[in-house]
């Protein structure tokens, strides 16, 4: 199993790109970190993600997690995430330091934060204005303490037609594993 992370600022197009990539990979499962994060744990979900998702998948088992209902402000019923040769994890913080050892590849949606946040605010509307005010502060603090972009293997840039994918800064110094190679698991 290979975990591939799609990280970037809120509103940068991570979900859309991950969906397209999943299709190109033959229907790879996608975990949206919006289902893992919570109002009281915008970025403090690493241990839960590890225990509920990464450990079972690493054993070849189906993971089960409870997607957070952002309107009801509580987790919903358990949802399965099947083990597969490639599993995509998309969301703000998907490339955080604690997750990087588990990743075969880290992609960064290369959209400036101000542009991303404007897109996100337009998408979510006036109803979420107050949330976005707090979100921007929280996201800035998260990436100041635990940046992902410097460690990205690839940068993804949205173009008029499609995407451009270029080499990233890759501060790990390691060669990324091919997402199509098999290690027998």
Short mmCIF file of C-alpha atoms in Angstrom, two decimals:
data_model
loop_
_atom_site.label_atom_id
_atom_site.label_comp_id
_atom_site.label_asym_id
_atom_site.label_seq_id
_atom_site.Cartn_x
_atom_site.Cartn_y
_atom_site.Cartn_z
CA UNK A 1 0.00 0.00 0.00
CA UNK A 2 1.25 3.46 -0.91
CA UNK A 3 -0.08 6.61 0.73
CA UNK A 4 -0.03 9.63 -1.56
CA UNK A 5 -0.76 13.01 0.06
CA UNK A 6 -2.26 16.03 -1.69
CA UNK A 7 -1.67 19.07 0.52
CA UNK A 8 -2.11 22.80 0.06
CA UNK A 9 -4.04 25.74 1.39
CA UNK A 10 -7.79 25.52 1.96
CA UNK A 11 -9.51 26.28 -1.34
CA UNK A 12 -6.51 25.34 -3.50
CA UNK A 13 -8.27 22.52 -5.37
CA UNK A 14 -6.97 19.51 -3.43
CA UNK A 15 -10.26 17.59 -3.47
CA UNK A 16 -10.82 18.13 -7.18
CA UNK A 17 -7.27 17.13 -8.09
CA UNK A 18 -7.32 14.10 -5.77
CA UNK A 19 -10.57 12.95 -7.39
CA UNK A 20 -9.06 13.22 -10.86
CA UNK A 21 -5.89 11.43 -9.74
CA UNK A 22 -7.94 8.67 -8.09
CA UNK A 23 -9.79 8.13 -11.37
CA UNK A 24 -6.49 7.98 -13.31
CA UNK A 25 -5.26 5.39 -10.80
CA UNK A 26 -8.22 3.14 -11.49
CA UNK A 27 -10.46 4.25 -8.65
CA UNK A 28 -7.96 4.60 -5.81
CA UNK A 29 -9.66 5.34 -2.48
CA UNK A 30 -9.47 8.94 -1.26
CA UNK A 31 -9.51 10.02 2.39
CA UNK A 32 -10.55 13.65 2.82
CA UNK A 33 -8.99 15.19 5.93
CA UNK A 34 -12.10 17.37 6.25
CA UNK A 35 -13.68 14.12 7.46
CA UNK A 36 -10.96 13.69 10.11
CA UNK A 37 -10.57 17.27 11.38
CA UNK A 38 -13.13 18.74 13.79
CA UNK A 39 -14.07 22.19 15.03
CA UNK A 40 -12.09 21.59 18.23
CA UNK A 41 -9.29 19.72 16.40
CA UNK A 42 -8.59 21.65 13.22
CA UNK A 43 -5.04 20.30 13.14
CA UNK A 44 -4.80 18.06 16.21
CA UNK A 45 -5.91 14.81 14.56
CA UNK A 46 -2.64 13.06 13.76
CA UNK A 47 -2.87 10.36 16.45
CA UNK A 48 -6.46 9.51 15.52
CA UNK A 49 -5.57 9.33 11.81
CA UNK A 50 -2.63 7.09 12.60
CA UNK A 51 -4.64 4.71 14.80
CA UNK A 52 -7.86 4.59 12.76
CA UNK A 53 -6.47 4.73 9.22
CA UNK A 54 -2.72 4.32 8.77
CA UNK A 55 -2.23 1.30 11.07
CA UNK A 56 -5.05 -0.82 9.60
CA UNK A 57 -4.08 0.08 6.02
CA UNK A 58 -0.43 -0.74 6.71
CA UNK A 59 -1.56 -4.26 7.72
CA UNK A 60 -3.61 -4.59 4.53
CA UNK A 61 -6.88 -4.28 6.43
CA UNK A 62 -9.82 -1.98 5.76
CA UNK A 63 -9.66 1.13 7.94
CA UNK A 64 -12.77 2.59 9.58
CA UNK A 65 -13.17 6.21 10.55
CA UNK A 66 -16.10 8.40 11.56
CA UNK A 67 -16.44 11.38 9.18
CA UNK A 68 -17.06 14.63 11.01
CA UNK A 69 -20.34 16.39 10.29
CA UNK A 70 -19.35 20.06 10.21
CA UNK A 71 -22.95 21.30 10.52
CA UNK A 72 -24.04 18.96 13.33
CA UNK A 73 -20.59 19.34 14.97
CA UNK A 74 -20.19 15.64 15.72
CA UNK A 75 -18.76 12.52 14.08
CA UNK A 76 -21.12 10.51 11.92
CA UNK A 77 -21.37 6.75 11.44
CA UNK A 78 -18.24 4.75 10.69
CA UNK A 79 -17.14 4.61 7.08
CA UNK A 80 -14.78 2.00 5.59
CA UNK A 81 -11.62 2.93 3.73
CA UNK A 82 -10.39 -0.16 1.87
CA UNK A 83 -6.75 -1.09 1.63
CA UNK A 84 -5.54 -0.65 -1.94
CA UNK A 85 -2.22 -0.42 -3.79
CA UNK A 86 -2.56 3.39 -3.63
CA UNK A 87 -4.62 5.38 -1.12
CA UNK A 88 -4.85 9.15 -1.52
CA UNK A 89 -5.01 11.42 1.52
CA UNK A 90 -6.04 14.96 0.68
CA UNK A 91 -6.39 17.97 2.90
CA UNK A 92 -4.61 20.79 4.65
CA UNK A 93 -1.81 19.20 6.65
CA UNK A 94 -1.67 15.92 4.70
CA UNK A 95 2.08 16.44 4.31
CA UNK A 96 2.82 17.23 7.96
CA UNK A 97 6.04 15.95 9.49
CA UNK A 98 4.36 13.17 11.49
CA UNK A 99 2.79 11.72 8.32
CA UNK A 100 5.72 12.10 5.90
CA UNK A 101 7.41 8.80 6.98
CA UNK A 102 4.25 6.98 5.84
CA UNK A 103 4.00 8.73 2.47
CA UNK A 104 5.20 7.40 -0.85
CA UNK A 105 4.64 10.80 -2.44
CA UNK A 106 3.71 14.32 -1.33
CA UNK A 107 2.05 16.66 -3.83
CA UNK A 108 1.49 20.35 -3.05
CA UNK A 109 -1.26 22.36 -4.75
CA UNK A 110 0.83 25.39 -5.67
CA UNK A 111 -1.73 28.19 -5.25
CA UNK A 112 -0.93 31.24 -3.08
CA UNK A 113 -2.84 31.27 0.22
CA UNK A 114 -4.70 34.52 -0.52
CA UNK A 115 -6.02 33.13 -3.83
CA UNK A 116 -6.88 29.78 -2.26
CA UNK A 117 -8.73 31.38 0.64
CA UNK A 118 -10.68 33.68 -1.68
CA UNK A 119 -11.77 30.62 -3.67
CA UNK A 120 -12.71 28.80 -0.46
CA UNK A 121 -14.69 31.73 0.88
CA UNK A 122 -16.55 32.04 -2.43
CA UNK A 123 -17.29 28.31 -2.41
CA UNK A 124 -18.55 28.25 1.19
CA UNK A 125 -20.51 31.52 1.13
CA UNK A 126 -21.50 34.01 3.80
CA UNK A 127 -22.72 31.25 6.11
CA UNK A 128 -19.11 30.21 6.76
CA UNK A 129 -17.56 33.70 6.96
CA UNK A 130 -16.85 33.53 10.69
CA UNK A 131 -15.36 30.04 10.36
CA UNK A 132 -13.04 31.23 7.59
CA UNK A 133 -11.78 34.15 9.72
CA UNK A 134 -10.62 31.68 12.35
CA UNK A 135 -9.48 29.13 9.78
CA UNK A 136 -7.02 31.48 8.09
CA UNK A 137 -5.31 32.21 11.41
CA UNK A 138 -5.19 28.51 12.31
CA UNK A 139 -3.83 27.51 8.90
CA UNK A 140 -1.11 30.18 9.00
CA UNK A 141 -0.05 28.96 12.46
CA UNK A 142 -0.07 25.33 11.33
CA UNK A 143 2.11 25.88 8.26
CA UNK A 144 4.44 28.22 10.20
CA UNK A 145 5.08 25.42 12.72
CA UNK A 146 4.89 22.44 10.34
CA UNK A 147 5.30 23.42 6.67
CA UNK A 148 4.56 20.87 3.96
CA UNK A 149 5.53 22.68 0.74
CA UNK A 150 9.31 22.51 1.33
CA UNK A 151 9.02 18.72 1.46
CA UNK A 152 6.77 18.23 -1.56
CA UNK A 153 8.04 15.86 -4.21
CA UNK A 154 5.80 17.52 -6.81
CA UNK A 155 4.08 20.88 -7.17
CA UNK A 156 0.69 20.89 -8.90
CA UNK A 157 -0.34 24.06 -10.70
CA UNK A 158 -3.80 24.48 -12.13
CA UNK A 159 -3.83 25.83 -15.68
CA UNK A 160 -6.59 27.08 -17.98
CA UNK A 161 -6.81 23.51 -19.25
CA UNK A 162 -5.75 20.87 -16.74
CA UNK A 163 -2.72 20.86 -14.48
CA UNK A 164 1.02 21.27 -14.71
CA UNK A 165 3.03 19.03 -12.41
CA UNK A 166 6.64 20.03 -11.73
CA UNK A 167 9.37 18.90 -9.38
CA UNK A 168 8.98 20.22 -5.87
CA UNK A 169 11.51 21.39 -3.30
CA UNK A 170 11.53 17.88 -1.71
CA UNK A 171 13.41 18.79 1.45
CA UNK A 172 13.52 15.14 2.47
CA UNK A 173 16.60 14.29 0.43
CA UNK A 174 14.97 10.93 -0.35
CA UNK A 175 13.88 9.54 -3.68
CA UNK A 176 10.08 9.09 -3.68
CA UNK A 177 8.72 5.61 -4.20
CA UNK A 178 6.79 5.05 -7.39
CA UNK A 179 3.10 4.94 -6.62
CA UNK A 180 2.73 2.02 -9.00
CA UNK A 181 5.55 -0.15 -7.62
CA UNK A 182 4.50 -3.08 -5.49
CA UNK A 183 6.18 -4.15 -2.29
CA UNK A 184 3.98 -7.20 -1.89
CA UNK A 185 1.48 -5.55 0.45
#
